[in-house]
Amino acid sequence: EPEGALVLAGRCYEREAVPYKAFDGVVDRLGQHLEKLPSTERATLLSPSAGLLAQVFPVLQGIVPLAAEVRVDPQELRRRVFDELRELLARLGARCRLVLAIDDLQWVDRDSLALLQALFAQPGAPRLLVVATLRSGEHPTLEQDLGVHCCLRRLELPPLLPPEARALAAWFLRGT
């Protein structure tokens, strides 16, 4: 990770059937980051209702303070969880450069798209960079589906030539 940047990476899997699958790995990394922080610093990042996140993302149980048991309809819980994650990412983005990296977005689920829309919503969208990969032609209406109100750039990457693929594989193998 670049110095001063927090990269929260995840990916969508074609046959995975979990809600918010684009955020599954992202929230795992977020939990790992929060867990490493001193408790006083973590407390400044988390609101009193941050425990709502653990109801949707169980990996955060034990990391965020438990929320009081509140009976709300599922749509209200969803809205509050979206707001809570958005606020947490905004606080993190105010402290460091924040990057969400999501691979294979062509397999994104509706819940993840809705959460991405909530993150991009103005005013007050978190200061972050989202880097997402998807196969060409797989999701031609992504900008429309996201309701993007920010700068979105598509970069077409051609397939690697065989010598480039071998060089990349050798580079990865040296790192292990």
XYZ file of N, CA, C and O in Angstrom:
704
model
N 0.841 -1.193 0.000
C 0.000 0.000 0.000
C 0.873 1.239 0.000
O 1.867 1.289 0.709
N 0.476 2.237 -0.781
C 1.244 3.477 -0.771
C 1.223 4.104 0.623
O 0.246 3.966 1.355
N 2.312 4.782 0.960
C 2.392 5.415 2.268
C 1.263 6.424 2.425
O 0.987 7.218 1.546
N 0.606 6.369 3.550
C -0.475 7.305 3.827
C -1.792 6.936 3.182
O -2.754 7.683 3.277
N -1.869 5.786 2.532
C -3.116 5.365 1.896
C -3.636 4.101 2.563
O -2.869 3.254 3.014
N -4.926 4.023 2.640
C -5.588 2.817 3.136
C -6.341 2.217 1.968
O -7.248 2.850 1.413
N -5.935 1.022 1.562
C -6.570 0.339 0.435
C -7.433 -0.782 0.992
O -6.936 -1.694 1.654
N -8.723 -0.693 0.723
C -9.677 -1.718 1.141
C -10.108 -2.448 -0.129
O -10.802 -1.886 -0.967
N -9.647 -3.678 -0.282
C -9.850 -4.410 -1.533
C -10.784 -5.591 -1.342
O -10.792 -6.239 -0.292
N -11.552 -5.846 -2.378
C -12.444 -6.993 -2.395
C -12.715 -7.397 -3.827
O -12.182 -6.808 -4.766
N -13.565 -8.382 -3.988
C -13.914 -8.819 -5.346
C -15.273 -9.487 -5.313
O -15.724 -9.970 -4.275
N -15.906 -9.496 -6.469
C -17.169 -10.203 -6.650
C -16.853 -11.561 -7.266
O -16.009 -11.652 -8.155
N -17.523 -12.570 -6.794
C -17.372 -13.895 -7.377
C -18.671 -14.260 -8.078
O -19.768 -13.995 -7.546
N -18.557 -14.860 -9.231
C -19.728 -15.139 -10.066
C -20.777 -15.957 -9.326
O -21.957 -15.642 -9.368
N -20.374 -16.976 -8.632
C -21.340 -17.889 -8.001
C -21.521 -17.650 -6.506
O -22.155 -18.445 -5.836
N -20.968 -16.575 -6.001
C -21.122 -16.266 -4.579
C -22.517 -15.696 -4.339
O -22.991 -14.864 -5.098
N -23.152 -16.145 -3.290
C -24.518 -15.701 -3.002
C -24.594 -15.091 -1.605
O -25.299 -15.593 -0.742
N -23.836 -14.036 -1.379
C -23.914 -13.314 -0.112
C -24.380 -11.899 -0.412
O -24.089 -11.362 -1.485
N -25.118 -11.293 0.512
C -25.506 -9.906 0.276
C -24.268 -9.007 0.286
O -23.304 -9.279 1.003
N -24.301 -7.974 -0.508
C -23.215 -6.992 -0.568
C -21.885 -7.649 -0.925
O -20.847 -7.315 -0.370
N -21.915 -8.561 -1.887
C -20.701 -9.323 -2.187
C -19.549 -8.457 -2.675
O -18.400 -8.803 -2.472
N -19.821 -7.315 -3.277
C -18.731 -6.422 -3.685
C -18.026 -5.830 -2.473
O -16.874 -5.404 -2.561
N -18.697 -5.808 -1.334
C -18.130 -5.218 -0.124
C -17.639 -6.260 0.872
O -17.113 -5.907 1.919
N -17.793 -7.525 0.559
C -17.395 -8.585 1.491
C -15.917 -8.464 1.857
O -15.561 -8.358 3.028
N -15.046 -8.441 0.869
C -13.613 -8.302 1.128
C -13.253 -6.912 1.622
O -12.364 -6.749 2.469
N -13.938 -5.897 1.100
C -13.683 -4.510 1.518
C -13.914 -4.368 3.022
O -13.083 -3.814 3.745
N -15.033 -4.895 3.501
C -15.346 -4.786 4.925
C -14.427 -5.683 5.750
O -14.074 -5.332 6.881
N -14.001 -6.823 5.196
C -12.996 -7.643 5.895
C -11.738 -6.815 6.153
O -11.204 -6.807 7.264
N -11.248 -6.128 5.113
C -10.034 -5.297 5.253
C -10.284 -4.120 6.199
O -9.407 -3.757 6.966
N -11.478 -3.553 6.131
C -11.837 -2.467 7.036
C -11.782 -2.954 8.477
O -11.224 -2.288 9.351
N -12.323 -4.126 8.732
C -12.275 -4.703 10.081
C -10.856 -4.944 10.541
O -10.502 -4.660 11.693
N -10.012 -5.463 9.653
C -8.606 -5.683 10.004
C -7.922 -4.369 10.349
O -7.143 -4.290 11.301
N -8.218 -3.327 9.585
C -7.629 -2.016 9.857
C -8.098 -1.480 11.206
O -7.288 -1.020 12.010
N -9.396 -1.559 11.452
C -9.938 -1.050 12.719
C -9.377 -1.817 13.908
O -9.092 -1.236 14.949
N -9.207 -3.111 13.729
C -8.695 -3.957 14.809
C -7.271 -3.575 15.216
O -6.889 -3.678 16.374
N -6.480 -3.108 14.250
C -5.084 -2.736 14.519
C -4.963 -1.391 15.242
O -3.915 -1.103 15.809
N -6.005 -0.579 15.165
C -5.933 0.762 15.752
C -6.025 0.712 17.263
O -6.709 -0.152 17.825
N -5.373 1.662 17.939
C -5.584 1.767 19.386
C -7.063 2.036 19.662
O -7.743 2.693 18.859
N -7.566 1.541 20.774
C -8.997 1.657 21.063
C -9.473 3.103 21.097
O -10.593 3.400 20.677
N -8.613 4.030 21.548
C -9.027 5.439 21.582
C -9.206 5.987 20.176
O -10.153 6.726 19.911
N -8.306 5.607 19.262
C -8.424 6.073 17.883
C -9.630 5.435 17.201
O -10.364 6.082 16.461
N -9.853 4.155 17.467
C -11.005 3.462 16.904
C -12.299 4.123 17.377
O -13.238 4.312 16.602
N -12.335 4.504 18.648
C -13.531 5.140 19.200
C -13.848 6.465 18.520
O -15.015 6.826 18.381
N -12.816 7.198 18.084
C -13.078 8.467 17.394
C -13.643 8.251 15.993
O -14.297 9.135 15.450
N -13.391 7.076 15.418
C -13.897 6.780 14.083
C -15.314 6.223 14.092
O -16.067 6.417 13.144
N -15.662 5.526 15.162
C -16.936 4.819 15.214
C -17.988 5.627 15.962
O -17.728 6.117 17.058
N -19.152 5.712 15.384
C -20.256 6.398 16.058
C -20.904 5.432 17.047
O -20.665 4.218 16.990
N -21.751 5.939 17.931
C -22.431 5.047 18.876
C -23.296 3.985 18.192
O -23.546 2.938 18.767
N -23.730 4.250 16.978
C -24.574 3.263 16.288
C -23.796 2.417 15.277
O -24.386 1.744 14.430
N -22.464 2.413 15.363
C -21.642 1.626 14.426
C -21.923 0.139 14.527
O -21.680 -0.602 13.573
N -22.459 -0.295 15.645
C -22.785 -1.711 15.806
C -23.797 -2.217 14.800
O -23.888 -3.421 14.556
N -24.553 -1.298 14.202
C -25.485 -1.706 13.145
C -24.746 -2.380 12.000
O -25.278 -3.273 11.348
N -23.512 -1.938 11.752
C -22.724 -2.533 10.667
C -22.495 -4.024 10.893
O -22.483 -4.807 9.951
N -22.318 -4.407 12.153
C -22.054 -5.810 12.467
C -23.280 -6.684 12.220
O -23.148 -7.902 12.056
N -24.458 -6.091 12.182
C -25.660 -6.871 11.876
C -25.684 -7.292 10.411
O -26.225 -8.330 10.066
N -25.089 -6.473 9.544
C -25.057 -6.780 8.115
C -23.729 -7.418 7.718
O -23.677 -8.262 6.836
N -22.664 -7.007 8.398
C -21.320 -7.524 8.114
C -20.784 -8.196 9.388
O -20.107 -7.565 10.199
N -21.085 -9.490 9.576
C -20.714 -10.182 10.814
C -19.226 -10.142 11.145
O -18.840 -10.267 12.302
N -18.356 -9.938 10.145
C -16.920 -9.885 10.401
C -16.577 -8.747 11.365
O -15.537 -8.778 12.024
N -17.436 -7.762 11.481
C -17.179 -6.619 12.367
C -17.610 -6.871 13.803
O -17.351 -6.043 14.680
N -18.258 -8.003 14.062
C -18.644 -8.320 15.438
C -17.393 -8.448 16.288
O -16.423 -9.084 15.896
N -17.385 -7.800 17.414
C -16.219 -7.807 18.290
C -15.243 -6.691 17.984
O -14.338 -6.429 18.762
N -15.405 -6.022 16.850
C -14.531 -4.906 16.487
C -15.247 -3.587 16.722
O -14.684 -2.646 17.250
N -16.516 -3.558 16.317
C -17.314 -2.356 16.561
C -18.179 -2.615 17.787
O -18.550 -3.750 18.065
N -18.493 -1.558 18.553
C -19.327 -1.765 19.739
C -20.705 -2.264 19.338
O -21.245 -1.864 18.301
N -21.252 -3.160 20.134
C -22.565 -3.702 19.823
C -23.618 -2.601 19.867
O -23.596 -1.739 20.739
N -24.535 -2.672 18.916
C -25.652 -1.720 18.896
C -26.754 -2.256 19.785
O -26.943 -3.470 19.904
N -27.465 -1.360 20.412
C -28.619 -1.774 21.195
C -29.620 -2.434 20.252
O -29.773 -2.029 19.106
N -30.264 -3.462 20.735
C -31.250 -4.169 19.914
C -32.409 -3.234 19.616
O -33.123 -2.809 20.512
N -32.532 -2.881 18.361
C -33.591 -1.974 17.934
C -34.377 -2.661 16.834
O -33.793 -3.184 15.888
N -35.671 -2.681 16.997
C -36.522 -3.298 15.974
C -36.900 -2.236 14.947
O -37.601 -1.288 15.260
N -36.368 -2.402 13.752
C -36.725 -1.532 12.637
C -36.989 -2.422 11.435
O -36.478 -3.540 11.349
N -37.770 -1.911 10.512
C -38.046 -2.713 9.319
C -36.757 -2.842 8.501
O -35.843 -2.020 8.630
N -36.663 -3.863 7.683
C -35.423 -4.122 6.938
C -34.966 -2.946 6.074
O -33.766 -2.703 5.955
N -35.883 -2.215 5.469
C -35.490 -1.075 4.636
C -34.860 0.030 5.478
O -33.884 0.658 5.056
N -35.409 0.273 6.661
C -34.842 1.294 7.548
C -33.463 0.853 8.051
O -32.531 1.652 8.118
N -33.327 -0.418 8.403
C -32.027 -0.933 8.826
C -31.009 -0.763 7.703
O -29.887 -0.307 7.930
N -31.398 -1.085 6.490
C -30.509 -0.949 5.333
C -30.057 0.503 5.167
O -28.882 0.775 4.983
N -30.990 1.442 5.247
C -30.654 2.860 5.103
C -29.693 3.294 6.197
O -28.704 3.978 5.939
N -29.938 2.842 7.420
C -29.076 3.236 8.539
C -27.686 2.620 8.417
O -26.684 3.261 8.743
N -27.607 1.387 7.946
C -26.308 0.739 7.730
C -25.539 1.470 6.637
O -24.339 1.729 6.773
N -26.217 1.820 5.547
C -25.568 2.571 4.471
C -25.021 3.888 5.014
O -23.884 4.262 4.729
N -25.842 4.603 5.800
C -25.407 5.883 6.379
C -24.212 5.683 7.305
O -23.265 6.471 7.292
N -24.251 4.633 8.084
C -23.173 4.367 9.042
C -21.860 4.069 8.331
O -20.805 4.590 8.695
N -21.903 3.229 7.295
C -20.685 2.914 6.550
C -20.176 4.151 5.825
O -18.971 4.419 5.811
N -21.072 4.913 5.277
C -20.697 6.149 4.586
C -19.996 7.115 5.540
O -18.953 7.683 5.220
N -20.521 7.267 6.740
C -19.905 8.158 7.735
C -18.544 7.635 8.177
O -17.595 8.402 8.338
N -18.437 6.345 8.395
C -17.157 5.751 8.798
C -16.110 5.961 7.701
O -14.973 6.367 7.982
N -16.487 5.718 6.454
C -15.540 5.923 5.354
C -15.191 7.404 5.201
O -14.050 7.738 4.869
N -16.136 8.284 5.465
C -15.847 9.719 5.404
C -14.826 10.103 6.479
O -13.899 10.875 6.220
N -14.976 9.548 7.674
C -14.002 9.844 8.738
C -12.619 9.301 8.384
O -11.612 9.956 8.601
N -12.583 8.093 7.840
C -11.302 7.513 7.414
C -10.699 8.331 6.285
O -9.493 8.595 6.278
N -11.525 8.733 5.322
C -11.052 9.509 4.182
C -10.539 10.880 4.571
O -9.729 11.471 3.861
N -10.991 11.391 5.700
C -10.495 12.681 6.183
C -9.115 12.533 6.829
O -8.376 13.507 6.954
N -8.749 11.311 7.219
C -7.469 11.062 7.894
C -6.370 10.600 6.949
O -5.198 10.781 7.224
N -6.760 9.915 5.875
C -5.769 9.365 4.956
C -6.404 9.216 3.582
O -7.616 9.342 3.431
N -5.551 8.945 2.616
C -6.084 8.645 1.283
C -6.750 7.276 1.357
O -6.153 6.315 1.839
N -7.971 7.216 0.896
C -8.765 5.995 1.013
C -9.096 5.477 -0.386
O -9.580 6.224 -1.232
N -8.817 4.194 -0.596
C -9.070 3.560 -1.891
C -9.911 2.310 -1.664
O -9.557 1.466 -0.832
N -11.017 2.217 -2.391
C -11.794 0.982 -2.430
C -11.475 0.329 -3.762
O -11.679 0.939 -4.820
N -10.962 -0.876 -3.736
C -10.622 -1.604 -4.956
C -11.522 -2.832 -5.033
O -11.501 -3.674 -4.127
N -12.317 -2.896 -6.083
C -13.268 -4.005 -6.230
C -13.021 -4.660 -7.584
O -13.161 -4.035 -8.629
N -12.667 -5.916 -7.543
C -12.358 -6.674 -8.748
C -13.600 -7.432 -9.222
O -14.433 -7.834 -8.404
N -13.701 -7.632 -10.516
C -14.780 -8.409 -11.140
C -16.167 -7.840 -10.847
O -17.106 -8.563 -10.505
N -16.293 -6.542 -11.026
C -17.561 -5.864 -10.756
C -18.671 -6.300 -11.704
O -19.838 -6.025 -11.457
N -18.340 -7.018 -12.766
C -19.396 -7.492 -13.672
C -20.347 -8.437 -12.953
O -21.463 -8.649 -13.391
N -19.935 -9.002 -11.826
C -20.790 -9.928 -11.075
C -21.396 -9.276 -9.838
O -21.793 -9.941 -8.892
N -21.470 -7.960 -9.842
C -22.001 -7.226 -8.697
C -23.475 -7.581 -8.472
O -24.203 -7.895 -9.413
N -23.896 -7.561 -7.222
C -25.286 -7.819 -6.880
C -26.024 -6.495 -6.657
O -25.405 -5.443 -6.536
N -27.327 -6.555 -6.608
C -28.142 -5.344 -6.460
C -27.879 -4.627 -5.143
O -27.882 -3.400 -5.089
N -27.664 -5.382 -4.062
C -27.377 -4.756 -2.768
C -26.089 -3.936 -2.834
O -26.023 -2.826 -2.312
N -25.065 -4.493 -3.473
C -23.790 -3.779 -3.590
C -23.941 -2.523 -4.439
O -23.363 -1.480 -4.116
N -24.703 -2.618 -5.530
C -24.940 -1.434 -6.358
C -25.639 -0.351 -5.544
O -25.284 0.822 -5.626
N -26.618 -0.739 -4.749
C -27.334 0.243 -3.930
C -26.390 0.882 -2.912
O -26.454 2.094 -2.674
N -25.500 0.087 -2.321
C -24.543 0.630 -1.357
C -23.549 1.564 -2.046
O -23.228 2.637 -1.522
N -23.083 1.199 -3.225
C -22.199 2.092 -3.981
C -22.913 3.405 -4.309
O -22.328 4.484 -4.195
N -24.185 3.330 -4.710
C -24.964 4.550 -4.977
C -25.020 5.428 -3.741
O -24.863 6.644 -3.828
N -25.243 4.815 -2.588
C -25.317 5.581 -1.343
C -23.978 6.246 -1.025
O -23.941 7.375 -0.528
N -22.878 5.561 -1.316
C -21.563 6.151 -1.049
C -21.292 7.345 -1.949
O -20.662 8.317 -1.530
N -21.758 7.277 -3.197
C -21.510 8.358 -4.146
C -22.468 9.530 -3.985
O -22.254 10.588 -4.563
N -23.542 9.332 -3.243
C -24.581 10.368 -3.159
C -24.026 11.662 -2.579
O -23.230 11.656 -1.643
N -24.473 12.753 -3.165
C -24.085 14.091 -2.704
C -25.252 14.685 -1.917
O -26.374 14.300 -2.136
N -25.045 15.559 -1.031
C -23.747 16.066 -0.570
C -23.127 15.126 0.455
O -23.789 14.238 0.976
N -21.886 15.371 0.738
C -21.195 14.661 1.801
C -20.655 13.293 1.463
O -20.401 12.492 2.358
N -20.465 12.999 0.185
C -19.876 11.709 -0.181
C -18.478 11.610 0.408
O -17.749 12.600 0.472
N -18.090 10.426 0.879
C -16.744 10.269 1.430
C -15.679 10.592 0.391
O -15.879 10.368 -0.807
N -14.569 11.113 0.876
C -13.429 11.378 -0.004
C -12.687 10.063 -0.199
O -11.989 9.595 0.701
N -12.876 9.463 -1.363
C -12.236 8.181 -1.634
C -12.122 7.969 -3.130
O -12.805 8.613 -3.916
N -11.248 7.063 -3.482
C -11.075 6.648 -4.862
C -11.588 5.222 -4.959
O -11.216 4.368 -4.152
N -12.461 4.984 -5.914
C -12.940 3.629 -6.162
C -12.306 3.151 -7.460
O -12.433 3.806 -8.499
N -11.617 2.033 -7.381
C -11.028 1.397 -8.552
C -11.728 0.057 -8.701
O -11.678 -0.768 -7.786
N -12.396 -0.112 -9.819
C -13.137 -1.350 -10.044
C -12.746 -1.925 -11.395
O -12.528 -1.179 -12.346
N -12.661 -3.224 -11.447
C -12.385 -3.885 -12.716
C -13.633 -4.642 -13.135
O -14.378 -5.174 -12.304
N -13.864 -4.663 -14.442
C -14.919 -5.482 -14.993
C -14.583 -5.789 -16.436
O -13.854 -5.048 -17.079
N -15.108 -6.872 -16.905
C -14.832 -7.292 -18.277
C -15.553 -6.388 -19.261
O -16.679 -5.970 -19.028
N -14.897 -6.135 -20.373
C -15.468 -5.286 -21.422
C -16.822 -5.821 -21.850
O -16.992 -7.019 -22.071
N -17.771 -4.903 -21.965
C -19.095 -5.251 -22.442
C -19.974 -5.975 -21.453
O -21.131 -6.253 -21.729
N -19.474 -6.288 -20.269
C -20.237 -7.052 -19.288
C -21.280 -6.215 -18.546
O -22.265 -6.732 -18.077
N -21.033 -4.942 -18.383
C -21.952 -4.091 -17.628
C -22.003 -2.722 -18.284
O -21.502 -1.743 -17.737
N -22.631 -2.642 -19.479
C -22.584 -1.386 -20.233
C -23.310 -0.230 -19.571
O -23.066 0.924 -19.902
N -24.186 -0.500 -18.619
C -24.960 0.577 -17.991
C -24.482 0.873 -16.572
O -25.242 1.390 -15.765
N -23.232 0.560 -16.273
C -22.742 0.735 -14.907
C -22.913 2.166 -14.416
O -23.391 2.380 -13.305
N -22.523 3.136 -15.220
C -22.661 4.538 -14.802
C -24.114 4.860 -14.475
O -24.408 5.503 -13.479
N -25.013 4.405 -15.316
C -26.441 4.650 -15.086
C -26.918 3.918 -13.834
O -27.654 4.476 -13.017
N -26.521 2.670 -13.668
C -26.934 1.888 -12.503
C -26.435 2.498 -11.197
O -27.111 2.441 -10.177
N -25.236 3.060 -11.244
C -24.674 3.680 -10.040
C -25.237 5.062 -9.792
O -25.150 5.560 -8.677
N -25.804 5.670 -10.817
C -26.260 7.046 -10.658
C -25.093 7.946 -10.319
O -25.186 8.828 -9.481
N -23.968 7.702 -10.972
C -22.721 8.368 -10.639
C -22.832 9.872 -10.846
O -23.266 10.332 -11.888
N -22.424 10.595 -9.818
C -22.382 12.055 -9.866
C -20.954 12.537 -9.631
O -20.733 13.574 -9.050
N -20.025 11.736 -10.010
C -18.622 12.086 -9.809
C -17.857 11.716 -11.069
O -18.433 11.214 -12.018
N -16.595 11.941 -11.011
C -15.762 11.646 -12.172
C -15.599 10.130 -12.297
O -15.138 9.465 -11.381
N -15.998 9.610 -13.432
C -15.847 8.188 -13.683
C -15.090 8.036 -14.986
O -15.447 8.647 -15.987
N -14.033 7.268 -14.954
C -13.227 7.028 -16.149
C -13.141 5.542 -16.412
O -12.848 4.776 -15.511
N -13.377 5.186 -17.648
C -13.179 3.797 -18.063
C -11.845 3.696 -18.769
O -11.547 4.500 -19.648
N -11.068 2.728 -18.393
C -9.795 2.452 -19.055
C -9.879 1.056 -19.650
O -10.103 0.093 -18.936
N -9.733 0.975 -20.936
C -9.740 -0.320 -21.615
C -8.331 -0.908 -21.554
O -7.368 -0.259 -21.958
N -8.213 -2.102 -21.029
C -6.922 -2.780 -20.965
C -6.960 -3.979 -21.905
O -7.766 -4.882 -21.723
N -6.098 -3.985 -22.914
C -6.086 -5.123 -23.832
C -5.494 -6.345 -23.128
O -4.782 -6.218 -22.125
N -5.770 -7.523 -23.662
C -5.171 -8.730 -23.080
C -3.647 -8.666 -23.155
O -3.089 -8.033 -24.051
N -3.000 -9.320 -22.217
C -1.539 -9.392 -22.242
C -1.082 -10.310 -23.363
O -1.703 -11.340 -23.635
N 0.001 -9.942 -23.990
C 0.634 -10.822 -24.967
C 1.354 -11.927 -24.197
O 1.714 -11.747 -23.023
N 1.571 -13.080 -24.801
C 2.215 -14.189 -24.081
C 3.512 -13.799 -23.357
O 3.696 -14.179 -22.190
N 4.445 -13.035 -23.966
C 5.656 -12.681 -23.218
C 5.337 -11.804 -21.984
O 5.971 -11.950 -20.943
N 4.358 -10.924 -22.115
C 3.968 -10.075 -20.984
C 3.344 -10.920 -19.875
O 3.599 -10.691 -18.690
N 2.531 -11.880 -20.250
C 1.903 -12.759 -19.263
C 2.959 -13.571 -18.517
O 2.889 -13.725 -17.289
N 3.960 -14.077 -19.247
C 5.038 -14.839 -18.599
C 5.834 -13.947 -17.651
O 6.169 -14.352 -16.531
N 6.129 -12.718 -18.071
C 6.882 -11.789 -17.220
C 6.092 -11.464 -15.957
O 6.651 -11.411 -14.858
N 4.788 -11.263 -16.090
C 3.950 -10.962 -14.924
C 3.903 -12.164 -13.984
O 4.048 -12.020 -12.763
N 3.729 -13.349 -14.534
C 3.706 -14.564 -13.715
C 5.039 -14.748 -12.999
O 5.076 -15.078 -11.802
N 6.147 -14.516 -13.688
C 7.480 -14.649 -13.060
C 7.628 -13.635 -11.936
O 8.181 -13.969 -10.874
N 7.147 -12.431 -12.156
C 7.241 -11.384 -11.112
C 6.467 -11.815 -9.862
O 6.960 -11.702 -8.744
N 5.245 -12.353 -10.057
C 4.455 -12.816 -8.918
C 5.123 -13.984 -8.211
O 5.122 -14.070 -6.978
N 5.691 -14.894 -8.979
C 6.326 -16.064 -8.380
C 7.561 -15.683 -7.573
O 7.861 -16.307 -6.554
N 8.294 -14.654 -7.997
C 9.449 -14.197 -7.225
C 9.028 -13.625 -5.885
O 9.757 -13.714 -4.915
N 7.807 -13.069 -5.821
C 7.331 -12.446 -4.595
C 6.873 -13.444 -3.542
O 6.626 -13.107 -2.409
N 6.744 -14.728 -3.899
C 6.252 -15.737 -2.945
C 7.372 -16.408 -2.204
O 8.500 -16.345 -2.495
